[in-house]
Short mmCIF file of C-alpha atoms and ligand atoms in Angstrom, two decimals:
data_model
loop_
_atom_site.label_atom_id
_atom_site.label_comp_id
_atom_site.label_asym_id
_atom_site.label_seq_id
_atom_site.Cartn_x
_atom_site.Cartn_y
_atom_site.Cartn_z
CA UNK U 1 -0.85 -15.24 2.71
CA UNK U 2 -0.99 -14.02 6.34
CA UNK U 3 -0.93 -10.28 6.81
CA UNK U 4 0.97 -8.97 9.75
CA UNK U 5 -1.07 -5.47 11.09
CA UNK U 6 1.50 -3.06 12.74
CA UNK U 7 0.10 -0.89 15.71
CA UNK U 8 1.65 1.86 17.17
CA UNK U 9 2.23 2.89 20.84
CA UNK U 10 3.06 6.38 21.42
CA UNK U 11 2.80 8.84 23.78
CA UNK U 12 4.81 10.93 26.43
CA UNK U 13 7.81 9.57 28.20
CA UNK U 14 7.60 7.61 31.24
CA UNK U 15 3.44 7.53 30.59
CA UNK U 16 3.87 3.14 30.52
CA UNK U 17 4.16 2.27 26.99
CA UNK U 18 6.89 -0.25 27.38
CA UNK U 19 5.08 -1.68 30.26
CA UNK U 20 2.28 -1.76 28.43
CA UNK U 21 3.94 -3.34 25.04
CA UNK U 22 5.56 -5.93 27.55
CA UNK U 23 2.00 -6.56 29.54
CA UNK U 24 0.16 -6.88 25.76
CA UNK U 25 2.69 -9.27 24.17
CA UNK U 26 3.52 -10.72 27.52
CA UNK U 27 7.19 -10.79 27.14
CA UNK U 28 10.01 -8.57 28.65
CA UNK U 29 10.65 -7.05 25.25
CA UNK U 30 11.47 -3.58 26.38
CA UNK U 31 13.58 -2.02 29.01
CA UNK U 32 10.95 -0.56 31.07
CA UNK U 33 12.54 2.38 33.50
CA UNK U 34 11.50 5.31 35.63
CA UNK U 35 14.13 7.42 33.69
CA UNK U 36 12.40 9.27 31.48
CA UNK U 37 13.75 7.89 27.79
CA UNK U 38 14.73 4.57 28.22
CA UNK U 39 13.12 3.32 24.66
CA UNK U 40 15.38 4.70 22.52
CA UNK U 41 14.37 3.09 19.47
CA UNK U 42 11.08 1.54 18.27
CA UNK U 43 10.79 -2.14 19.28
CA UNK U 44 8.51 -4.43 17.37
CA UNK U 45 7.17 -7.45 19.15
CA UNK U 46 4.68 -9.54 17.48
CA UNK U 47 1.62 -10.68 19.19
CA UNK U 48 -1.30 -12.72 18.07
CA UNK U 49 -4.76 -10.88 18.16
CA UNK U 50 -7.89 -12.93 18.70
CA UNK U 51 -9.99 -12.23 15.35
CA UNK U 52 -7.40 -10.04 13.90
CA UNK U 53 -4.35 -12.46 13.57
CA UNK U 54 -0.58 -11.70 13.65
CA UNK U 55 0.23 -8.13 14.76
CA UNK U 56 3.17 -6.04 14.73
CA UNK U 57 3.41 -4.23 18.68
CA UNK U 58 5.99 -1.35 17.66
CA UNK U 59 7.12 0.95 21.31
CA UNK U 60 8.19 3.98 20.59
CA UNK U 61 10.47 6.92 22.42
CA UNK U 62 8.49 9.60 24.03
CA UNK U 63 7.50 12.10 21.97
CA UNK U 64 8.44 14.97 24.15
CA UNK U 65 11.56 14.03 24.42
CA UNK U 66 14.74 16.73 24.14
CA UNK U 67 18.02 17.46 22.77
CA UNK U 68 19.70 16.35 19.73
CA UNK U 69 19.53 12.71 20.30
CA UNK U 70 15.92 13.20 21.34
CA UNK U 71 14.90 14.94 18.21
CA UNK U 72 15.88 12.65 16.14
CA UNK U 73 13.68 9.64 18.63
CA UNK U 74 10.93 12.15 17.92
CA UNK U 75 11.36 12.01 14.44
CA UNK U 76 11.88 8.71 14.11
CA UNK U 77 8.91 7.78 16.20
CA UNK U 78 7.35 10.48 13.30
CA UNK U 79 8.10 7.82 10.90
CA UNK U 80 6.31 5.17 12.69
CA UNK U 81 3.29 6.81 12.27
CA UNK U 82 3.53 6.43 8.32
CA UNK U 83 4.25 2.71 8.84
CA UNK U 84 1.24 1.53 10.96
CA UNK U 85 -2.45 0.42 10.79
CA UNK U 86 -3.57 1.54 14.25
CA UNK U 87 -2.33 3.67 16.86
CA UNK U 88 -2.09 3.68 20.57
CA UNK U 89 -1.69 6.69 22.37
CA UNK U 90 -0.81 6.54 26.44
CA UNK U 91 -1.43 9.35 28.56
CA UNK U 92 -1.39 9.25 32.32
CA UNK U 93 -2.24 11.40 35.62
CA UNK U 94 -5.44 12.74 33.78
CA UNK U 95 -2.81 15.04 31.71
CA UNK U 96 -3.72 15.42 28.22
CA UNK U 97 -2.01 18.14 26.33
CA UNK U 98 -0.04 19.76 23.96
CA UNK U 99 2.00 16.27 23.32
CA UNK U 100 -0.95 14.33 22.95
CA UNK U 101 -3.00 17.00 20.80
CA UNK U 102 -0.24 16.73 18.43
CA UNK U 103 -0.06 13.11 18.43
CA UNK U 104 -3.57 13.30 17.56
CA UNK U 105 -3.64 15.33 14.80
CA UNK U 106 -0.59 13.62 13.28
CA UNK U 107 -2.93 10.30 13.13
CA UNK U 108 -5.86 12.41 12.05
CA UNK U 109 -3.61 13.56 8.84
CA UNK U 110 -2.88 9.79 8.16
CA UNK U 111 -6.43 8.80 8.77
CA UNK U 112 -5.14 6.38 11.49
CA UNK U 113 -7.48 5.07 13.54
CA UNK U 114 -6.32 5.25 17.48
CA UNK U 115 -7.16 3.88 21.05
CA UNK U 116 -6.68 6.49 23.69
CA UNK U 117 -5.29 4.38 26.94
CA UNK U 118 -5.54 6.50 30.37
CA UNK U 119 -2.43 4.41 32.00
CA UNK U 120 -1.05 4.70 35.42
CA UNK U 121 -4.85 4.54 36.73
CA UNK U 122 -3.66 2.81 39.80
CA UNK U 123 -1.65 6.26 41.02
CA UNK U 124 -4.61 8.47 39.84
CA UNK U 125 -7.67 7.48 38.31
CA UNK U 126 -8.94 8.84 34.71
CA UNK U 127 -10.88 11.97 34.81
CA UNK U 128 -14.39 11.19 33.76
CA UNK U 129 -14.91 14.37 32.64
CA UNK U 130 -11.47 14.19 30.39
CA UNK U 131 -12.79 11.32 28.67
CA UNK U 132 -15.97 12.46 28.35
CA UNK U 133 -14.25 15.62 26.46
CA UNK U 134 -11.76 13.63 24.64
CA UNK U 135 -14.73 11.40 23.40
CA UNK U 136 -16.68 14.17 21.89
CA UNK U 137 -14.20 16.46 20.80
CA UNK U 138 -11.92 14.02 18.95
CA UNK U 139 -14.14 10.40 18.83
CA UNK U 140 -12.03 8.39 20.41
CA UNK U 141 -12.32 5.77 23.11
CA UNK U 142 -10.73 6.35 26.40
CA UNK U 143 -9.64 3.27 28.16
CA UNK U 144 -8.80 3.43 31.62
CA UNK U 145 -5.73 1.25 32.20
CA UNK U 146 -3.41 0.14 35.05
CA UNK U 147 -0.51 -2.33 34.38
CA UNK U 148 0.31 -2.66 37.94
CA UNK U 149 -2.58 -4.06 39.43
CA UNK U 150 -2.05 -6.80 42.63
CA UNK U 151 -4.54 -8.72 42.45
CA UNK U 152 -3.51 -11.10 38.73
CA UNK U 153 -7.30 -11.85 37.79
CA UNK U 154 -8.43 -8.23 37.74
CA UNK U 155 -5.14 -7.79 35.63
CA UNK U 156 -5.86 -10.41 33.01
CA UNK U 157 -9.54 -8.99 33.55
CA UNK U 158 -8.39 -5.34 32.11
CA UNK U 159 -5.67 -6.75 29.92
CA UNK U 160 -8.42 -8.33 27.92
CA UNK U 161 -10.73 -5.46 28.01
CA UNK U 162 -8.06 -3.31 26.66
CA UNK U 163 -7.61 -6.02 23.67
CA UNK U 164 -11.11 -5.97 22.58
CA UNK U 165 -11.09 -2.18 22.47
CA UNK U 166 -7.40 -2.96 20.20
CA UNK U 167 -9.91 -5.24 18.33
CA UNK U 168 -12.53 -2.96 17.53
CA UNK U 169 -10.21 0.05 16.66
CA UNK U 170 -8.27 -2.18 14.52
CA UNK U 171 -11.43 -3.41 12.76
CA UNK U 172 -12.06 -0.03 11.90
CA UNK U 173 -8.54 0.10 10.36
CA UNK U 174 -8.62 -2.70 8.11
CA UNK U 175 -12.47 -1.38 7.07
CA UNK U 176 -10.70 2.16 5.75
CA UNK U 177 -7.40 0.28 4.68
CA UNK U 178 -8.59 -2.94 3.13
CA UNK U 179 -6.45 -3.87 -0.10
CA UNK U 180 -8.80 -4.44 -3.23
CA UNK U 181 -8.80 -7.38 -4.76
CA UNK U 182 -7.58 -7.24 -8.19
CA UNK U 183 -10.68 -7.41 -10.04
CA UNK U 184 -12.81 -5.44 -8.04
CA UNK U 185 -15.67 -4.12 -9.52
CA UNK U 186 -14.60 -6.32 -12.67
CA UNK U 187 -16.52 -9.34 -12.30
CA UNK U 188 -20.29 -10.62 -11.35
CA UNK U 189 -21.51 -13.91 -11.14
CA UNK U 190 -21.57 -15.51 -14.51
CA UNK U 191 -19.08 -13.06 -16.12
CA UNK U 192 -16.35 -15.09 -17.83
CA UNK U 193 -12.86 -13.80 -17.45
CA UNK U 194 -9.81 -15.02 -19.90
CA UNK U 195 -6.70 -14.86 -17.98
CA UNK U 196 -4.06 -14.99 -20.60
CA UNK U 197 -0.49 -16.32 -18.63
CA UNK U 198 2.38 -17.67 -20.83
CA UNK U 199 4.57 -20.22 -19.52
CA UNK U 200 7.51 -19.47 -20.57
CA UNK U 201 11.12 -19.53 -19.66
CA UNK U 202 9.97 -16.82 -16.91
CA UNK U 203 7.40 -17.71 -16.21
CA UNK U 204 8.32 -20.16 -12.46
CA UNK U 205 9.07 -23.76 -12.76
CA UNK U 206 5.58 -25.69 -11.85
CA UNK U 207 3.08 -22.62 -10.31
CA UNK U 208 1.66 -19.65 -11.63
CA UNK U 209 2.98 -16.20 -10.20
CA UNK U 210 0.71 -13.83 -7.58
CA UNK U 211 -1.36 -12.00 -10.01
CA UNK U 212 -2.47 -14.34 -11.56
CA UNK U 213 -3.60 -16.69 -8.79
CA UNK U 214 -5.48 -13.67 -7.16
CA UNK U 215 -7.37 -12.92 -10.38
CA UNK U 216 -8.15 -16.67 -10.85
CA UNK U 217 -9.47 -16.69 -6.72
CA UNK U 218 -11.40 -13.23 -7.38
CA UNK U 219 -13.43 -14.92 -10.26
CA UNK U 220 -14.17 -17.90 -7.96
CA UNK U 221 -14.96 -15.24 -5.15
CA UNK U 222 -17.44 -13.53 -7.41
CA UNK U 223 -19.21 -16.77 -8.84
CA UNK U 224 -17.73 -15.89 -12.26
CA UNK U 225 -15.76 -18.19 -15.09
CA UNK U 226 -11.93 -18.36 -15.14
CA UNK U 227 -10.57 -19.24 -17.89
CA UNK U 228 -6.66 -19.69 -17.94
CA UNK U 229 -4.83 -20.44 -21.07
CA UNK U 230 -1.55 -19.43 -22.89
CA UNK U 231 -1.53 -17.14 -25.90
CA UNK U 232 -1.44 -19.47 -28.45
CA UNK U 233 -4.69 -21.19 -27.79
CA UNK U 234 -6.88 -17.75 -26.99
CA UNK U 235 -7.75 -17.08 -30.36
CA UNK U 236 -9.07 -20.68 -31.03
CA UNK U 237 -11.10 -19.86 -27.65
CA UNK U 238 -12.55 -16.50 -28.43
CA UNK U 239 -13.64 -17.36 -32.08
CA UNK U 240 -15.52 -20.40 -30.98
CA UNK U 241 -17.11 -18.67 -27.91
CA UNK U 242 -18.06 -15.55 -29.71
CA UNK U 243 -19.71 -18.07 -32.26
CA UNK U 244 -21.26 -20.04 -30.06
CA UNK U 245 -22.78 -16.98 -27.79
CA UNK U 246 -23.72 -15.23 -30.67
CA UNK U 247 -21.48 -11.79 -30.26
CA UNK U 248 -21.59 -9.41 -27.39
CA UNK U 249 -24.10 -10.90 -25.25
CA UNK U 250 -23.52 -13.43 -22.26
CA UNK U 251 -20.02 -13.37 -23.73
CA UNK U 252 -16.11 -12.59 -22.75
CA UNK U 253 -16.12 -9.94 -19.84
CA UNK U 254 -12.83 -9.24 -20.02
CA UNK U 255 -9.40 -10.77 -21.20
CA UNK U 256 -6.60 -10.36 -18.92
CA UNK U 257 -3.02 -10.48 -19.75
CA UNK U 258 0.57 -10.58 -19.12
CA UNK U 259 1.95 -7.36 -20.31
CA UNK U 260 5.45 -8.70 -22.26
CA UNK U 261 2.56 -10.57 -24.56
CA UNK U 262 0.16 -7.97 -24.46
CA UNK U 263 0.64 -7.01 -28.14
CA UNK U 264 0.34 -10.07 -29.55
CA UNK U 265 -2.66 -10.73 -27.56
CA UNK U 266 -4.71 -7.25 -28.83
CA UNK U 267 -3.50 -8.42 -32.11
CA UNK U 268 -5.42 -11.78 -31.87
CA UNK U 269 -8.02 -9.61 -29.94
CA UNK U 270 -8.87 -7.27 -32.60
CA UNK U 271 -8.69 -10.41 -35.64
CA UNK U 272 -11.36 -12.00 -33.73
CA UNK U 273 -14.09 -9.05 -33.62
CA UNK U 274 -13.03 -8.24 -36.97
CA UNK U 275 -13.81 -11.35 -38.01
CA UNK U 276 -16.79 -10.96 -35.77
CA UNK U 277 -18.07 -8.46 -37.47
CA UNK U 278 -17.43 -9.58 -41.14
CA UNK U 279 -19.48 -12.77 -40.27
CA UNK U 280 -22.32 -11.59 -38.52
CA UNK U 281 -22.62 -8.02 -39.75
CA UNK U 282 -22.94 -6.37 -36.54
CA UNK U 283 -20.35 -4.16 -36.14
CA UNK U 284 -18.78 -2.36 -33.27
CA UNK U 285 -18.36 -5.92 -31.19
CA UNK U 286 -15.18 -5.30 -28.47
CA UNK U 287 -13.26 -7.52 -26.17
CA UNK U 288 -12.28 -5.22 -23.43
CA UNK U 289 -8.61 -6.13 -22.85
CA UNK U 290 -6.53 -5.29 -19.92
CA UNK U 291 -3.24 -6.40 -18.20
CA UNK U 292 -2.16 -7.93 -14.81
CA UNK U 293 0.15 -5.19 -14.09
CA UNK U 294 -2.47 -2.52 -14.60
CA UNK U 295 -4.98 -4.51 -12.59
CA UNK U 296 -2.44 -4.86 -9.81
CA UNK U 297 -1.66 -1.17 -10.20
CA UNK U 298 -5.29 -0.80 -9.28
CA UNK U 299 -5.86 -2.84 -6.73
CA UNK U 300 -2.95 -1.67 -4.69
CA UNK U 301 -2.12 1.78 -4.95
CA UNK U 302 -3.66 4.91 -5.74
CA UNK U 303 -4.41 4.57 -8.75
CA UNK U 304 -6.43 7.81 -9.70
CA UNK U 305 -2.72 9.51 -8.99
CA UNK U 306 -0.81 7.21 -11.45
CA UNK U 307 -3.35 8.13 -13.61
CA UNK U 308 -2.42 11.58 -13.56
CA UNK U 309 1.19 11.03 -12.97
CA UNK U 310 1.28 8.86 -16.94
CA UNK U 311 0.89 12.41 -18.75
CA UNK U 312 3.99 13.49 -16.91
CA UNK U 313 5.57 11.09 -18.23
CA UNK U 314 5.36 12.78 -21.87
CA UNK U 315 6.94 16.02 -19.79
CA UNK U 316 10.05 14.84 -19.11
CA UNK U 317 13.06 16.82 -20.41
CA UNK U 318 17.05 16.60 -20.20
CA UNK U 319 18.61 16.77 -16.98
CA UNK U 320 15.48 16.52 -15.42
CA UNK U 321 15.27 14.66 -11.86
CA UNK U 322 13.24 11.40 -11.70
CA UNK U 323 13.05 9.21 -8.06
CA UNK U 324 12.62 5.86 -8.23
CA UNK U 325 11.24 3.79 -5.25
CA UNK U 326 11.97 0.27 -5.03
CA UNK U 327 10.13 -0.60 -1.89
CA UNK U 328 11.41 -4.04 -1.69
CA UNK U 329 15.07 -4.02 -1.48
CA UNK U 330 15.64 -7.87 -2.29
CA UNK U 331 13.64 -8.73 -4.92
CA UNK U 332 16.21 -9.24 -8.01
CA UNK U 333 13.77 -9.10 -10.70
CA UNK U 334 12.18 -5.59 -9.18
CA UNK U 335 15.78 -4.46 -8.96
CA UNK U 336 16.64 -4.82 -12.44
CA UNK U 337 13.65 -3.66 -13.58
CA UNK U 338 13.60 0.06 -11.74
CA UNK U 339 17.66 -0.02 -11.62
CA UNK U 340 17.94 -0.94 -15.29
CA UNK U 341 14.66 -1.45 -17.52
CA UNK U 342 13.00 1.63 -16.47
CA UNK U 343 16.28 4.20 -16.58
CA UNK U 344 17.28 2.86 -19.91
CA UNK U 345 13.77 2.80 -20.94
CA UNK U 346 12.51 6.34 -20.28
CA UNK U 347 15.71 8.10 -21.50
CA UNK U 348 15.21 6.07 -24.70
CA UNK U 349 11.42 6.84 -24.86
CA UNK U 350 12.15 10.98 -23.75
CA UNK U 351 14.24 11.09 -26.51
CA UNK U 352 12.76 9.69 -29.25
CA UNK U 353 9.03 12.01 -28.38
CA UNK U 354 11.16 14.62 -28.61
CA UNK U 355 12.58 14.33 -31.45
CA UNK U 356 9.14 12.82 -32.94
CA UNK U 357 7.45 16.24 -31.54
CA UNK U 358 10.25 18.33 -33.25
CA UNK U 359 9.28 16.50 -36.66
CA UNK U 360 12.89 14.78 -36.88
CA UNK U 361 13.15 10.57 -37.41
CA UNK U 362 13.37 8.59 -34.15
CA UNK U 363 16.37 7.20 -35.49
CA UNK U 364 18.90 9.78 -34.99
CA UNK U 365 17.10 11.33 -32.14
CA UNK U 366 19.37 13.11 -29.47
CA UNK U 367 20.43 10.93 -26.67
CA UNK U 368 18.49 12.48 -23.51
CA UNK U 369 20.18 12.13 -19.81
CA UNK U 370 17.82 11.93 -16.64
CA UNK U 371 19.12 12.31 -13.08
CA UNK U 372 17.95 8.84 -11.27
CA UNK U 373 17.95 8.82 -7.85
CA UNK U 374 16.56 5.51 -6.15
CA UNK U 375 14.92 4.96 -2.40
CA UNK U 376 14.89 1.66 -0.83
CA UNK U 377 12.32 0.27 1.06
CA UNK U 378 10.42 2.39 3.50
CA UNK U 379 13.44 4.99 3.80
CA UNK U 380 12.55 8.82 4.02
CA UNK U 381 12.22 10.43 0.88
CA UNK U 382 14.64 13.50 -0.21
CA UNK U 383 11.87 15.61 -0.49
CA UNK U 384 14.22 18.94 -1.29
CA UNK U 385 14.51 18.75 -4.62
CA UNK U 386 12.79 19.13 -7.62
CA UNK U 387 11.27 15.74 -9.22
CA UNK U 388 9.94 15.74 -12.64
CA UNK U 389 8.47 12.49 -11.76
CA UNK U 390 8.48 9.56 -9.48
CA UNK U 391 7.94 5.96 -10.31
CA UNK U 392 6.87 3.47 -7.53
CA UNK U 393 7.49 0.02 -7.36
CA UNK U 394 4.34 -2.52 -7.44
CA UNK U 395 5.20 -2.71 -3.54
CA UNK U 396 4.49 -6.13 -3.35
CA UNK U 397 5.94 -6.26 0.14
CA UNK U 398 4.54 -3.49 1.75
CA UNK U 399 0.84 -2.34 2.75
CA UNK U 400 -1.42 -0.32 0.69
CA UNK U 401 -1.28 1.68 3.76
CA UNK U 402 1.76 2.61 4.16
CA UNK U 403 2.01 3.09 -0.07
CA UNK U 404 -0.67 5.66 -0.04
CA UNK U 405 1.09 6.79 2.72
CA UNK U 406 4.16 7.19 1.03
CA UNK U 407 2.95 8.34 -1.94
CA UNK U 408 0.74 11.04 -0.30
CA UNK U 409 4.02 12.65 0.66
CA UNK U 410 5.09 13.21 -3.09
CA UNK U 411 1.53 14.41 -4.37
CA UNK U 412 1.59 16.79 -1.52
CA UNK U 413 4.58 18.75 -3.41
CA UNK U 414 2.98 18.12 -6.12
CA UNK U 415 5.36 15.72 -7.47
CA UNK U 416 3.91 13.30 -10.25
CA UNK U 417 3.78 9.73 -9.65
CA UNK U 418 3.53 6.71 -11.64
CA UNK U 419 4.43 2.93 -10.47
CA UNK U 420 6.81 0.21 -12.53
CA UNK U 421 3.78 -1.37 -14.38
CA UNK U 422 2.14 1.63 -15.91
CA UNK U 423 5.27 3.24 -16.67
CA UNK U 424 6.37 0.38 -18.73
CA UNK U 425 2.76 0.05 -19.80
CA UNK U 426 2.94 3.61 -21.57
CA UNK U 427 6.71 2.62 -22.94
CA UNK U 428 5.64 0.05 -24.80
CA UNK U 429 2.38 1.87 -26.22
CA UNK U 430 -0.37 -0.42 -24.60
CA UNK U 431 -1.00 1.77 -21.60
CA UNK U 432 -4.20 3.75 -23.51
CA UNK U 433 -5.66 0.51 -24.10
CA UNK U 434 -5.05 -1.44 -21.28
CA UNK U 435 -6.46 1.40 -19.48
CA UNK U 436 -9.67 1.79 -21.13
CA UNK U 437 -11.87 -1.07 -19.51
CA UNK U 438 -10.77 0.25 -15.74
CA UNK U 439 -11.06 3.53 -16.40
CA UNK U 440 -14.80 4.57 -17.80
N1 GDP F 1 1.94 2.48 39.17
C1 GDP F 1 2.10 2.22 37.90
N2 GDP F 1 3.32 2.32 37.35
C2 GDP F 1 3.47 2.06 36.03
C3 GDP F 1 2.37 1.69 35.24
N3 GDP F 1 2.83 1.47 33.98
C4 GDP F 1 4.15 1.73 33.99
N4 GDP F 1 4.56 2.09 35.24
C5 GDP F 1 5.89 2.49 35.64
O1 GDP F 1 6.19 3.73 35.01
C6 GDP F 1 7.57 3.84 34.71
C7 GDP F 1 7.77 4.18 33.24
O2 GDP F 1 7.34 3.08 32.46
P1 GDP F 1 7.85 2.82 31.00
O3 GDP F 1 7.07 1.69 30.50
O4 GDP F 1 9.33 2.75 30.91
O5 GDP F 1 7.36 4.18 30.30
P2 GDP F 1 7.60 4.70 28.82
O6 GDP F 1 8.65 5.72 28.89
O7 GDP F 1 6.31 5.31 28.42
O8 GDP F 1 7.97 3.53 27.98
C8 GDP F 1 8.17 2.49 35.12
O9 GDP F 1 8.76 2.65 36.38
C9 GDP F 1 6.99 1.56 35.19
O10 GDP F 1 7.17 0.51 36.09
C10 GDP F 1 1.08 1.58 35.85
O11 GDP F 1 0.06 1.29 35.24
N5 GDP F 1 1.02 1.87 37.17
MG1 MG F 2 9.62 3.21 26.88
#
């Protein structure tokens, strides 16, 4: 799978960003004008960069610009900030101020890397001092950047020094941003893995889903053992290579599996060390057992705050408020599962701990109602009310980026957060022990 970057132009009005956007992607993408707030709305224009692939060009409205409508560009062009991987900021005529002080402090907040381009350097060249200053106090590159220049080969000349300074930054980026793979820190050369994926009417017709082919490619990356196989045959597997290793040693590193069989695998788990133990007399042999979802959880998100957000969870109470963000807005199966699975499931689950913690039978426990209220995609969050808790979606469709991002917003008001796999995890009672070989 390709992954698209997204980078960021911003700056003052009128400074050359949508000359600049239409000069980098080398199309007349955006209305360029000498009246100040032509781009009203971001425009994305994909380019490809040289050693960094597919990118995402986004032009935004000035940021200084005024009045109702230009408010809401400002905030908007806000947003944009969240969403990217890199940032450009354009400045011009040596003036570097309030604007672009803020600008830089906003990317500073969301650890965003930027490029500082000096445009306009044909009307008056950059200050050296400036970007002296600039370097030191905020360590950032200066570029000094003309997109009207006459003569075409000193044009292409700067249009490709610019791009290796967009390389470099952007290398930076994906350095401080890189996803983790799903195993990481899981597996070393030798280790062998048991990747436990039923086929089964779910399960899609002739592949294996995501998760599973990233674990399987993280073993190979790593020099370790895959072993796939479906429920019903792990138990044979485990019994004769515990036998034949001789226990613990040089043995099963870690079994993997699909949560909706994750009982019935720790079942079959904890027969085979038993059985383990009985034969060989050494006791205190364990398979460390784990699930895709909490591995993906992991690997994508911040997981240290879902770790704290799973003993809210056990807080929730009647009419409290809990947001649910589905981040992609297509996916049926997601939809069900954080329109449908997890409302039912966590009003069911609320009530029956409470009534468990008040000594009475689950049975006839009270019915408890939570207030839902669901945010697609990469909309802005209704941060002004109170959330008991928040449950993310895997956000297979967005970057870990912009889901730290997101998320960062919600732990700021100290609002704790959870995504769909661990939630469902804890539901369903595996979550302690799924958790227990990621989290020593
Ligand atoms: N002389 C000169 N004019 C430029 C340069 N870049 C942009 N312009 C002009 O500056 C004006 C504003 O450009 P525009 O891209 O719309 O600015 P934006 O508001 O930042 O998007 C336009 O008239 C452009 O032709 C440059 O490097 N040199
Ligand atoms: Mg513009």
């Amino acid at each position: 799978m390709v992954k698209v970057r997204n980078i960021g132009v911003f700056g003052r009005r009128n400074t050359g960003k949508s000359t600049l956007v239409n000069l980098l992607t080398g199309q007349e993408v955006s209305i360029v004008s000498p009246i100040a707030g032509t781009t009203t709305d971001a425009v994305r224009k994909r380019m490809e960069i040289p050693e960094i692939g597919p990118c995402n060009i986004i032009d935004t409205a000035g940021v200084d610009d005024t009045g109702t409508l230009g408010e809401q560009r400002v905030r908007k062009t806000g947003k944009i900030i969240n969403e990217v991987d890199m940032a450009i900021l354009v400045f011009s005529g040596n003036m570097f101020a309030k604007d672009e002080k803020d600008l830089l402090e906003a990317f500073r907040k969301n650890d965003l890397p930027v490029l500082v381009v000096h445009n306009q350097s044909d009307i008056l060249p950059l200050d050296v001092d400036l970007s002296t200053e600039l370097n030191s106090l905020y360590g950032v590159d200066v570029v000094e950047f003309s997109c009207c220049l006459f003569d075409e080969e000193a044009q292409k000349e700067a249009l490709e020094q610019l791009i290796s300074f967009i390389i470099k930054v952007m290398y930076e980026a994906i350095r401080k941003n890189e996803e983790k793979t799903i195993l990481h820190g899981l597996v070393n050369k030798g280790d062998k893995i048991v990747l436990v994926c039923p086929v089964d009417s779910e399960a899609p017709q002739g592949r294996l889903i995501l998760p599973q082919v990233m674990a399987i490619r993280d073993v190979l990356d790593n020099g370790g053992v895959a072993v796939v196989l479906q429920p019903s045959e792990l138990e044979q597997y485990l019994l004769e290579s515990v036998g034949e290793k001789g226990g613990a040693a040089g043995n099963v590193k870690l079994v993997v599996t699909d949560s909706q069989v994750f009982k019935e695998v720790a079942e079959i788990v904890d027969r085979v060390e038993a059985e383990y133990a009985a034969s060989s007399g050494i006791g205190g042999f364990k398979i460390p057992l784990t699930s895709f979802s909490i591995l993906m959880a992991r690997a994508k998100g911040p997981f240290d705050e879902y770790l704290k957000g799973i003993a809210a969870i056990d807080a929730l109470k009647d009419g409290d408020n809990v947001l649910i963000l589905e981040s992609c807005t297509h996916h049926t199966t997601c939809e069900d599962i954080g329109r449908v699975k997890i409302p039912r499931g966590l009003q069911r689950y609320t009530a029956e701990r409470i009534a468990a913690a008040s000594g009475n039978d689950r049975g006839d426990a009270a019915p408890v109602k939570l207030n839902f209220e669901f945010v697609s995609g990469l909309d802005e969050i209704p941060l002004d009310r109170e959330y008991a808790l928040a449950v993310q979606c895997g956000g297979c469709m967005v970057t870990r980026k912009q889901l730290c991002n997101r998320i960062k917003s919600l732990t700021e008001k100290r609002i704790p957060v959870v995504n769909y796999g661990m939630l469902l995890a804890h539901l369903s009672g595996i979550a302690q022990r799924a958790l227990e070989p990621v989290t020593e």
